[in-house]
């Protein structure tokens, strides 16, 4: 199959043919239609997040099941699906407690391998690793059957692809991790794919004040269309004063970070109110993933800092909820998706994603 191969971090990806194995028992082979570009993919490609090489990135993926392995009973060839980069085992400590996003048996997102230690991918005799567990910038993708989530026939593939990570992460961070309540005040740091979904979810949750923060003006304008009441440039030194003015000096009930930027996270803690919550959903580069936290601000201010991975929810249930919100006109997925390029022009797509595209950049693999 044709795939976009990352040979050396910091260089353009190489389009070449990669061998893919038949699906093993319990696995499905998916013909990729669309794969979106996430900042985590870019971090791996640029060497900012350590990952084994060579690799195929792309973990926001939608396509059609082409073939199923032995013992697959929950899904059939021809089924339209989006893919989950952390498919749950269903039986571990975390899965049994409804925390499937923390499944201890699903570590392929970090190792680039299937649970048996094989990636199912080779290039000229070498193992090729599955970036963030999927390897979606390719014509085909193999996943455990739990990682293929059916989508309705009326849902366009490019919309389904972004639901698999960006939208699930952003919406889930608001609904599940932060638990934003009607009348709450919310600040969203970073207004890309994840942050835009956070703004929409905060509006749906009934927040009375939503402030969006981003250095890119078109993203700020889009956030206002999504429901932000005010927007600020992240380089603006008056951010703290703006939030204080808008909240009557109290601070925000919920600050949600989609940047992974240490300086912004520290500012986020400063603008949260006593008793407020800071939610971290963005991944920082490995060399810059430590924040300075005042224990006094946490203890005496009873502030809470929470991590949020894949929206802190059960993926299939979350997909059903987001499809219902989209069908009901509450969740604008069409505006959340930006420009698209064919797989043959993936380096152009990656360039656009790196330079502040408004809306999620997608790669049309299947046509």
mmCIF file of C-alpha atoms in Angstrom:
data_model
loop_
_atom_site.group_PDB
_atom_site.id
_atom_site.type_symbol
_atom_site.label_atom_id
_atom_site.label_comp_id
_atom_site.label_asym_id
_atom_site.label_seq_id
_atom_site.Cartn_x
_atom_site.Cartn_y
_atom_site.Cartn_z
ATOM 1 C CA UNK A 1 0.000 0.000 0.000
ATOM 2 C CA UNK A 2 1.053 3.622 -0.436
ATOM 3 C CA UNK A 3 1.894 5.364 2.832
ATOM 4 C CA UNK A 4 3.508 8.549 4.169
ATOM 5 C CA UNK A 5 6.639 7.380 5.942
ATOM 6 C CA UNK A 6 8.516 9.376 8.568
ATOM 7 C CA UNK A 7 12.130 8.274 8.200
ATOM 8 C CA UNK A 8 13.909 11.120 9.992
ATOM 9 C CA UNK A 9 12.245 13.647 12.298
ATOM 10 C CA UNK A 10 12.378 17.177 10.962
ATOM 11 C CA UNK A 11 12.318 16.122 7.308
ATOM 12 C CA UNK A 12 9.456 15.805 4.836
ATOM 13 C CA UNK A 13 7.571 12.516 4.902
ATOM 14 C CA UNK A 14 8.366 10.001 2.170
ATOM 15 C CA UNK A 15 5.581 8.565 0.020
ATOM 16 C CA UNK A 16 6.451 4.963 -0.645
ATOM 17 C CA UNK A 17 4.963 1.494 -0.684
ATOM 18 C CA UNK A 18 4.759 -0.284 2.667
ATOM 19 C CA UNK A 19 3.803 -3.906 3.248
ATOM 20 C CA UNK A 20 0.821 -4.524 5.519
ATOM 21 C CA UNK A 21 -0.029 -7.939 6.964
ATOM 22 C CA UNK A 22 -3.403 -9.647 6.941
ATOM 23 C CA UNK A 23 -5.511 -8.882 10.020
ATOM 24 C CA UNK A 24 -4.773 -11.273 12.894
ATOM 25 C CA UNK A 25 -7.541 -12.846 14.991
ATOM 26 C CA UNK A 26 -9.650 -10.112 16.560
ATOM 27 C CA UNK A 27 -8.436 -7.443 14.136
ATOM 28 C CA UNK A 28 -9.937 -5.580 11.188
ATOM 29 C CA UNK A 29 -8.390 -4.121 8.057
ATOM 30 C CA UNK A 30 -9.775 -0.688 7.186
ATOM 31 C CA UNK A 31 -9.508 1.066 3.837
ATOM 32 C CA UNK A 32 -8.707 4.636 4.855
ATOM 33 C CA UNK A 33 -10.867 7.379 3.407
ATOM 34 C CA UNK A 34 -9.770 10.437 5.413
ATOM 35 C CA UNK A 35 -7.078 11.127 8.002
ATOM 36 C CA UNK A 36 -6.810 14.466 9.802
ATOM 37 C CA UNK A 37 -3.622 16.127 11.020
ATOM 38 C CA UNK A 38 -3.227 16.511 14.796
ATOM 39 C CA UNK A 39 -0.522 18.499 16.599
ATOM 40 C CA UNK A 40 0.663 15.247 18.191
ATOM 41 C CA UNK A 41 1.424 13.878 14.714
ATOM 42 C CA UNK A 42 3.413 17.033 13.982
ATOM 43 C CA UNK A 43 5.336 16.743 17.266
ATOM 44 C CA UNK A 44 6.390 13.198 16.352
ATOM 45 C CA UNK A 45 7.369 14.217 12.827
ATOM 46 C CA UNK A 46 9.442 17.097 14.161
ATOM 47 C CA UNK A 47 11.153 15.009 16.852
ATOM 48 C CA UNK A 48 9.529 16.919 19.706
ATOM 49 C CA UNK A 49 7.913 13.740 21.052
ATOM 50 C CA UNK A 50 10.236 10.709 21.107
ATOM 51 C CA UNK A 51 8.883 7.888 18.949
ATOM 52 C CA UNK A 52 10.499 4.901 17.222
ATOM 53 C CA UNK A 53 11.283 5.298 13.529
ATOM 54 C CA UNK A 54 10.419 4.747 10.743
ATOM 55 C CA UNK A 55 6.784 5.502 11.469
ATOM 56 C CA UNK A 56 3.493 6.296 9.799
ATOM 57 C CA UNK A 57 1.536 8.977 11.627
ATOM 58 C CA UNK A 58 -2.147 9.852 11.414
ATOM 59 C CA UNK A 59 -4.512 8.910 14.239
ATOM 60 C CA UNK A 60 -7.729 10.762 13.312
ATOM 61 C CA UNK A 61 -9.038 8.304 10.780
ATOM 62 C CA UNK A 62 -12.281 7.285 9.084
ATOM 63 C CA UNK A 63 -12.757 4.595 6.463
ATOM 64 C CA UNK A 64 -14.501 1.370 5.500
ATOM 65 C CA UNK A 65 -13.823 -2.106 6.867
ATOM 66 C CA UNK A 66 -12.246 -4.096 4.038
ATOM 67 C CA UNK A 67 -11.532 -7.400 5.778
ATOM 68 C CA UNK A 68 -11.886 -8.955 9.218
ATOM 69 C CA UNK A 69 -9.699 -11.476 10.984
ATOM 70 C CA UNK A 70 -10.789 -14.660 12.667
ATOM 71 C CA UNK A 71 -12.963 -14.282 15.789
ATOM 72 C CA UNK A 72 -14.276 -10.881 14.744
ATOM 73 C CA UNK A 73 -18.032 -10.901 15.314
ATOM 74 C CA UNK A 74 -18.890 -7.286 16.159
ATOM 75 C CA UNK A 75 -18.222 -5.734 12.767
ATOM 76 C CA UNK A 76 -18.422 -6.787 9.112
ATOM 77 C CA UNK A 77 -16.720 -5.790 5.856
ATOM 78 C CA UNK A 78 -18.339 -2.736 4.305
ATOM 79 C CA UNK A 79 -19.025 -1.041 7.658
ATOM 80 C CA UNK A 80 -18.181 2.668 7.769
ATOM 81 C CA UNK A 81 -16.043 3.392 10.835
ATOM 82 C CA UNK A 82 -13.909 5.915 12.632
ATOM 83 C CA UNK A 83 -10.859 4.592 14.469
ATOM 84 C CA UNK A 84 -9.913 4.894 18.127
ATOM 85 C CA UNK A 85 -6.146 5.152 18.748
ATOM 86 C CA UNK A 86 -6.550 3.549 22.177
ATOM 87 C CA UNK A 87 -8.958 0.627 21.714
ATOM 88 C CA UNK A 88 -10.038 -0.724 25.098
ATOM 89 C CA UNK A 89 -9.602 -4.336 26.174
ATOM 90 C CA UNK A 90 -12.842 -4.170 28.177
ATOM 91 C CA UNK A 91 -11.569 -6.271 31.092
ATOM 92 C CA UNK A 92 -8.735 -4.414 32.861
ATOM 93 C CA UNK A 93 -9.058 -2.416 36.103
ATOM 94 C CA UNK A 94 -9.701 0.866 34.248
ATOM 95 C CA UNK A 95 -12.072 -0.495 31.606
ATOM 96 C CA UNK A 96 -14.254 -2.064 34.269
ATOM 97 C CA UNK A 97 -14.527 1.336 35.948
ATOM 98 C CA UNK A 98 -15.609 3.145 32.811
ATOM 99 C CA UNK A 99 -12.177 4.689 32.155
ATOM 100 C CA UNK A 100 -11.504 3.016 28.831
ATOM 101 C CA UNK A 101 -9.226 5.871 27.751
ATOM 102 C CA UNK A 102 -6.767 4.649 30.415
ATOM 103 C CA UNK A 103 -6.869 0.952 29.405
ATOM 104 C CA UNK A 104 -3.700 -0.735 30.647
ATOM 105 C CA UNK A 105 -3.681 -3.246 27.777
ATOM 106 C CA UNK A 106 -3.852 -0.582 25.059
ATOM 107 C CA UNK A 107 -0.402 0.968 24.826
ATOM 108 C CA UNK A 108 0.044 1.046 21.051
ATOM 109 C CA UNK A 109 -0.437 4.824 21.033
ATOM 110 C CA UNK A 110 2.920 5.060 22.868
ATOM 111 C CA UNK A 111 4.837 2.028 21.554
ATOM 112 C CA UNK A 112 3.730 2.001 17.921
ATOM 113 C CA UNK A 113 3.077 -1.746 18.170
ATOM 114 C CA UNK A 114 0.110 -4.069 18.540
ATOM 115 C CA UNK A 115 -0.330 -5.882 21.842
ATOM 116 C CA UNK A 116 1.686 -8.890 20.616
ATOM 117 C CA UNK A 117 4.718 -6.707 19.855
ATOM 118 C CA UNK A 118 4.281 -6.629 16.076
ATOM 119 C CA UNK A 119 3.232 -3.571 14.074
ATOM 120 C CA UNK A 120 1.790 -5.438 11.027
ATOM 121 C CA UNK A 121 3.818 -3.000 8.872
ATOM 122 C CA UNK A 122 7.192 -3.356 7.144
ATOM 123 C CA UNK A 123 9.193 -1.288 4.681
ATOM 124 C CA UNK A 124 12.056 -3.001 2.853
ATOM 125 C CA UNK A 125 12.311 -5.570 5.621
ATOM 126 C CA UNK A 126 12.196 -3.069 8.510
ATOM 127 C CA UNK A 127 9.468 -2.731 11.100
ATOM 128 C CA UNK A 128 7.371 0.382 10.592
ATOM 129 C CA UNK A 129 5.829 1.823 13.753
ATOM 130 C CA UNK A 130 2.224 2.946 14.100
ATOM 131 C CA UNK A 131 2.235 6.640 15.007
ATOM 132 C CA UNK A 132 -0.052 7.215 18.018
ATOM 133 C CA UNK A 133 -1.231 3.640 17.568
ATOM 134 C CA UNK A 134 -2.903 3.854 14.147
ATOM 135 C CA UNK A 135 -0.715 4.785 11.124
ATOM 136 C CA UNK A 136 -3.591 6.404 9.254
ATOM 137 C CA UNK A 137 -1.624 8.332 6.607
ATOM 138 C CA UNK A 138 -1.776 5.242 4.416
ATOM 139 C CA UNK A 139 -4.216 3.460 2.133
ATOM 140 C CA UNK A 140 -5.018 0.796 4.743
ATOM 141 C CA UNK A 141 -4.914 0.495 8.509
ATOM 142 C CA UNK A 142 -5.204 -2.487 10.882
ATOM 143 C CA UNK A 143 -6.842 -2.112 14.301
ATOM 144 C CA UNK A 144 -8.290 -4.378 17.008
ATOM 145 C CA UNK A 145 -12.026 -4.708 16.465
ATOM 146 C CA UNK A 146 -12.711 -2.567 19.558
ATOM 147 C CA UNK A 147 -10.881 0.266 17.818
ATOM 148 C CA UNK A 148 -13.280 0.444 14.870
ATOM 149 C CA UNK A 149 -16.411 2.401 15.828
ATOM 150 C CA UNK A 150 -19.322 2.315 13.355
ATOM 151 C CA UNK A 151 -20.614 5.631 12.054
ATOM 152 C CA UNK A 152 -23.977 6.329 10.388
ATOM 153 C CA UNK A 153 -24.325 6.358 6.613
ATOM 154 C CA UNK A 154 -25.283 10.040 6.566
ATOM 155 C CA UNK A 155 -22.082 11.193 8.264
ATOM 156 C CA UNK A 156 -19.378 12.378 5.837
ATOM 157 C CA UNK A 157 -16.026 10.684 6.330
ATOM 158 C CA UNK A 158 -14.041 13.895 6.794
ATOM 159 C CA UNK A 159 -16.313 14.890 9.687
ATOM 160 C CA UNK A 160 -16.072 11.470 11.289
ATOM 161 C CA UNK A 161 -12.273 11.552 11.125
ATOM 162 C CA UNK A 162 -11.964 14.662 13.313
ATOM 163 C CA UNK A 163 -14.430 13.244 15.835
ATOM 164 C CA UNK A 164 -11.968 10.399 16.527
ATOM 165 C CA UNK A 165 -9.504 12.630 18.376
ATOM 166 C CA UNK A 166 -9.876 16.424 18.203
ATOM 167 C CA UNK A 167 -13.609 16.684 18.781
ATOM 168 C CA UNK A 168 -13.792 13.753 21.197
ATOM 169 C CA UNK A 169 -10.952 15.254 23.223
ATOM 170 C CA UNK A 170 -12.348 18.789 23.273
ATOM 171 C CA UNK A 171 -15.984 17.949 23.919
ATOM 172 C CA UNK A 172 -15.087 15.284 26.474
ATOM 173 C CA UNK A 173 -12.767 17.651 28.351
ATOM 174 C CA UNK A 174 -15.727 19.980 28.874
ATOM 175 C CA UNK A 175 -18.460 17.434 29.595
ATOM 176 C CA UNK A 176 -16.547 14.657 31.329
ATOM 177 C CA UNK A 177 -13.305 16.022 32.788
ATOM 178 C CA UNK A 178 -14.283 19.537 33.816
ATOM 179 C CA UNK A 179 -17.999 18.905 34.183
ATOM 180 C CA UNK A 180 -18.836 22.433 33.030
ATOM 181 C CA UNK A 181 -22.179 23.428 34.522
ATOM 182 C CA UNK A 182 -24.835 25.882 33.268
ATOM 183 C CA UNK A 183 -23.849 29.431 34.197
ATOM 184 C CA UNK A 184 -20.131 28.639 34.489
ATOM 185 C CA UNK A 185 -17.284 30.871 33.325
ATOM 186 C CA UNK A 186 -14.835 29.132 30.987
ATOM 187 C CA UNK A 187 -11.490 30.083 29.426
ATOM 188 C CA UNK A 188 -10.157 27.974 26.542
ATOM 189 C CA UNK A 189 -6.423 28.206 25.823
ATOM 190 C CA UNK A 190 -5.698 27.359 22.183
ATOM 191 C CA UNK A 191 -8.410 27.458 19.535
ATOM 192 C CA UNK A 192 -7.310 24.806 17.051
ATOM 193 C CA UNK A 193 -9.191 21.542 16.517
ATOM 194 C CA UNK A 194 -9.389 20.593 20.196
ATOM 195 C CA UNK A 195 -9.904 24.116 21.529
ATOM 196 C CA UNK A 196 -12.614 24.906 18.994
ATOM 197 C CA UNK A 197 -14.477 21.797 20.136
ATOM 198 C CA UNK A 198 -14.075 22.950 23.740
ATOM 199 C CA UNK A 199 -15.693 26.288 22.916
ATOM 200 C CA UNK A 200 -18.632 24.576 21.236
ATOM 201 C CA UNK A 201 -19.071 22.149 24.125
ATOM 202 C CA UNK A 202 -18.934 24.944 26.711
ATOM 203 C CA UNK A 203 -21.694 26.738 24.791
ATOM 204 C CA UNK A 204 -23.761 23.538 24.645
ATOM 205 C CA UNK A 205 -23.193 23.011 28.394
ATOM 206 C CA UNK A 206 -24.711 26.445 29.085
ATOM 207 C CA UNK A 207 -21.628 28.418 30.129
ATOM 208 C CA UNK A 208 -22.533 32.091 30.632
ATOM 209 C CA UNK A 209 -19.038 33.333 29.716
ATOM 210 C CA UNK A 210 -16.574 31.707 27.299
ATOM 211 C CA UNK A 211 -13.212 33.352 26.624
ATOM 212 C CA UNK A 212 -11.037 31.991 23.813
ATOM 213 C CA UNK A 213 -7.274 32.544 23.701
ATOM 214 C CA UNK A 214 -5.098 32.042 20.607
ATOM 215 C CA UNK A 215 -2.403 33.953 18.686
ATOM 216 C CA UNK A 216 -4.070 33.322 15.296
ATOM 217 C CA UNK A 217 -6.751 35.916 14.445
ATOM 218 C CA UNK A 218 -8.838 33.688 12.099
ATOM 219 C CA UNK A 219 -9.051 31.075 14.847
ATOM 220 C CA UNK A 220 -10.241 33.712 17.280
ATOM 221 C CA UNK A 221 -12.931 34.805 14.827
ATOM 222 C CA UNK A 222 -14.018 31.203 14.335
ATOM 223 C CA UNK A 223 -14.215 30.719 18.108
ATOM 224 C CA UNK A 224 -16.637 33.619 18.258
ATOM 225 C CA UNK A 225 -18.801 31.886 15.666
ATOM 226 C CA UNK A 226 -18.626 28.746 17.824
ATOM 227 C CA UNK A 227 -19.907 30.669 20.844
ATOM 228 C CA UNK A 228 -16.996 32.489 22.533
ATOM 229 C CA UNK A 229 -18.149 35.726 24.114
ATOM 230 C CA UNK A 230 -14.663 37.237 24.102
ATOM 231 C CA UNK A 231 -11.324 36.382 22.488
ATOM 232 C CA UNK A 232 -7.767 37.347 23.369
ATOM 233 C CA UNK A 233 -4.408 36.840 21.672
ATOM 234 C CA UNK A 234 -2.279 34.433 23.691
ATOM 235 C CA UNK A 235 0.645 36.853 23.438
ATOM 236 C CA UNK A 236 -1.506 39.557 25.056
ATOM 237 C CA UNK A 237 -0.038 40.470 28.432
ATOM 238 C CA UNK A 238 -3.448 41.776 29.465
ATOM 239 C CA UNK A 239 -5.044 38.297 29.474
ATOM 240 C CA UNK A 240 -5.156 38.155 33.253
ATOM 241 C CA UNK A 241 -6.749 41.612 33.433
ATOM 242 C CA UNK A 242 -9.297 40.749 30.733
ATOM 243 C CA UNK A 243 -10.414 37.647 32.633
ATOM 244 C CA UNK A 244 -10.523 39.577 35.910
ATOM 245 C CA UNK A 245 -12.661 42.307 34.330
ATOM 246 C CA UNK A 246 -15.063 39.820 32.727
ATOM 247 C CA UNK A 247 -15.485 37.800 35.921
ATOM 248 C CA UNK A 248 -15.693 40.698 38.373
ATOM 249 C CA UNK A 249 -12.262 39.894 39.769
ATOM 250 C CA UNK A 250 -13.220 36.329 40.661
ATOM 251 C CA UNK A 251 -11.398 34.350 37.965
ATOM 252 C CA UNK A 252 -12.654 31.543 35.744
ATOM 253 C CA UNK A 253 -14.544 28.532 37.045
ATOM 254 C CA UNK A 254 -12.891 26.338 34.428
ATOM 255 C CA UNK A 255 -9.719 26.890 32.396
ATOM 256 C CA UNK A 256 -9.145 24.320 29.664
ATOM 257 C CA UNK A 257 -5.773 24.054 27.956
ATOM 258 C CA UNK A 258 -5.468 22.696 24.418
ATOM 259 C CA UNK A 259 -1.983 24.087 23.748
ATOM 260 C CA UNK A 260 0.381 21.982 25.823
ATOM 261 C CA UNK A 261 2.390 25.201 26.204
ATOM 262 C CA UNK A 262 3.966 25.446 29.654
ATOM 263 C CA UNK A 263 3.774 29.242 29.855
ATOM 264 C CA UNK A 264 0.093 29.229 28.887
ATOM 265 C CA UNK A 265 -0.712 26.470 31.371
ATOM 266 C CA UNK A 266 0.907 28.459 34.175
ATOM 267 C CA UNK A 267 -1.103 31.529 33.163
ATOM 268 C CA UNK A 268 -4.186 29.320 33.068
ATOM 269 C CA UNK A 269 -3.688 28.395 36.705
ATOM 270 C CA UNK A 270 -3.301 32.066 37.573
ATOM 271 C CA UNK A 271 -6.621 33.039 35.965
ATOM 272 C CA UNK A 272 -8.599 30.204 37.545
ATOM 273 C CA UNK A 273 -10.649 31.226 40.563
ATOM 274 C CA UNK A 274 -10.213 29.836 44.085
ATOM 275 C CA UNK A 275 -12.092 26.541 43.957
ATOM 276 C CA UNK A 276 -11.745 26.453 40.163
ATOM 277 C CA UNK A 277 -10.455 23.788 37.811
ATOM 278 C CA UNK A 278 -7.599 23.711 35.294
ATOM 279 C CA UNK A 279 -7.910 20.922 32.707
ATOM 280 C CA UNK A 280 -4.867 19.873 30.683
ATOM 281 C CA UNK A 281 -5.739 18.283 27.340
ATOM 282 C CA UNK A 282 -2.798 19.449 25.204
ATOM 283 C CA UNK A 283 0.470 17.514 24.934
ATOM 284 C CA UNK A 284 3.676 19.485 25.336
ATOM 285 C CA UNK A 285 6.949 18.620 23.573
ATOM 286 C CA UNK A 286 8.914 16.173 25.728
ATOM 287 C CA UNK A 287 11.632 18.717 26.543
ATOM 288 C CA UNK A 288 9.091 21.271 27.764
ATOM 289 C CA UNK A 289 6.538 19.305 29.765
ATOM 290 C CA UNK A 290 7.158 20.575 33.310
ATOM 291 C CA UNK A 291 5.147 23.360 34.895
ATOM 292 C CA UNK A 292 5.868 25.451 37.985
ATOM 293 C CA UNK A 293 2.929 25.135 40.352
ATOM 294 C CA UNK A 294 2.398 27.093 43.540
ATOM 295 C CA UNK A 295 1.345 24.621 46.202
ATOM 296 C CA UNK A 296 -0.151 27.538 48.108
ATOM 297 C CA UNK A 297 -2.338 28.425 45.129
ATOM 298 C CA UNK A 298 -3.554 24.844 45.033
ATOM 299 C CA UNK A 299 -3.957 24.261 48.757
ATOM 300 C CA UNK A 300 -5.265 27.553 50.083
ATOM 301 C CA UNK A 301 -7.183 28.288 46.878
ATOM 302 C CA UNK A 302 -8.516 24.717 46.618
ATOM 303 C CA UNK A 303 -7.767 24.721 42.903
ATOM 304 C CA UNK A 304 -7.888 21.449 40.996
ATOM 305 C CA UNK A 305 -5.586 20.474 38.120
ATOM 306 C CA UNK A 306 -6.882 17.570 36.050
ATOM 307 C CA UNK A 307 -5.515 15.707 33.064
ATOM 308 C CA UNK A 308 -7.817 14.804 30.186
ATOM 309 C CA UNK A 309 -6.957 12.065 27.686
ATOM 310 C CA UNK A 310 -9.246 11.332 24.735
ATOM 311 C CA UNK A 311 -12.045 13.205 26.480
ATOM 312 C CA UNK A 312 -12.150 11.068 29.646
ATOM 313 C CA UNK A 313 -14.986 8.935 28.335
ATOM 314 C CA UNK A 314 -16.087 5.644 26.800
ATOM 315 C CA UNK A 315 -15.297 6.130 23.081
ATOM 316 C CA UNK A 316 -18.340 4.426 21.555
ATOM 317 C CA UNK A 317 -20.690 6.266 23.873
ATOM 318 C CA UNK A 318 -18.942 9.567 23.164
ATOM 319 C CA UNK A 319 -19.204 9.047 19.408
ATOM 320 C CA UNK A 320 -22.934 8.405 19.720
ATOM 321 C CA UNK A 321 -23.330 11.607 21.748
ATOM 322 C CA UNK A 322 -21.375 13.712 19.262
ATOM 323 C CA UNK A 323 -23.266 12.304 16.289
ATOM 324 C CA UNK A 324 -26.520 13.228 18.037
ATOM 325 C CA UNK A 325 -25.265 16.752 18.780
ATOM 326 C CA UNK A 326 -24.150 17.142 15.155
ATOM 327 C CA UNK A 327 -27.462 15.906 13.791
ATOM 328 C CA UNK A 328 -29.295 18.244 16.145
ATOM 329 C CA UNK A 329 -27.367 21.250 14.825
ATOM 330 C CA UNK A 330 -25.625 21.953 18.136
ATOM 331 C CA UNK A 331 -22.152 20.731 17.167
ATOM 332 C CA UNK A 332 -20.823 22.366 14.011
ATOM 333 C CA UNK A 333 -18.413 19.785 12.598
ATOM 334 C CA UNK A 334 -18.451 21.265 9.115
ATOM 335 C CA UNK A 335 -16.870 24.513 10.330
ATOM 336 C CA UNK A 336 -14.395 22.564 12.467
ATOM 337 C CA UNK A 337 -12.837 20.991 9.362
ATOM 338 C CA UNK A 338 -10.484 23.066 7.234
ATOM 339 C CA UNK A 339 -8.696 22.497 3.921
ATOM 340 C CA UNK A 340 -7.954 19.071 2.455
ATOM 341 C CA UNK A 341 -5.199 17.641 0.264
ATOM 342 C CA UNK A 342 -4.765 14.222 -1.366
ATOM 343 C CA UNK A 343 -2.247 11.770 0.083
ATOM 344 C CA UNK A 344 0.156 12.593 -2.763
ATOM 345 C CA UNK A 345 0.322 16.179 -1.413
ATOM 346 C CA UNK A 346 0.578 15.340 2.273
ATOM 347 C CA UNK A 347 3.649 17.500 2.831
ATOM 348 C CA UNK A 348 1.610 20.515 1.703
ATOM 349 C CA UNK A 349 -1.126 19.516 4.155
ATOM 350 C CA UNK A 350 1.403 19.203 6.977
ATOM 351 C CA UNK A 351 2.816 22.635 6.171
ATOM 352 C CA UNK A 352 -0.667 24.163 6.370
ATOM 353 C CA UNK A 353 -1.340 22.453 9.709
ATOM 354 C CA UNK A 354 1.938 23.767 11.131
ATOM 355 C CA UNK A 355 1.171 27.337 10.175
ATOM 356 C CA UNK A 356 -2.133 27.949 11.903
ATOM 357 C CA UNK A 357 -4.782 26.692 9.498
ATOM 358 C CA UNK A 358 -8.300 27.554 10.629
ATOM 359 C CA UNK A 359 -10.130 24.257 10.889
ATOM 360 C CA UNK A 360 -8.615 20.791 11.012
ATOM 361 C CA UNK A 361 -6.443 19.972 8.001
ATOM 362 C CA UNK A 362 -7.408 16.638 6.435
ATOM 363 C CA UNK A 363 -5.763 14.233 3.998
ATOM 364 C CA UNK A 364 -8.102 12.630 1.493
ATOM 365 C CA UNK A 365 -6.519 9.198 1.233
ATOM 366 C CA UNK A 366 -9.384 7.440 -0.467
ATOM 367 C CA UNK A 367 -9.988 9.873 -3.283
#
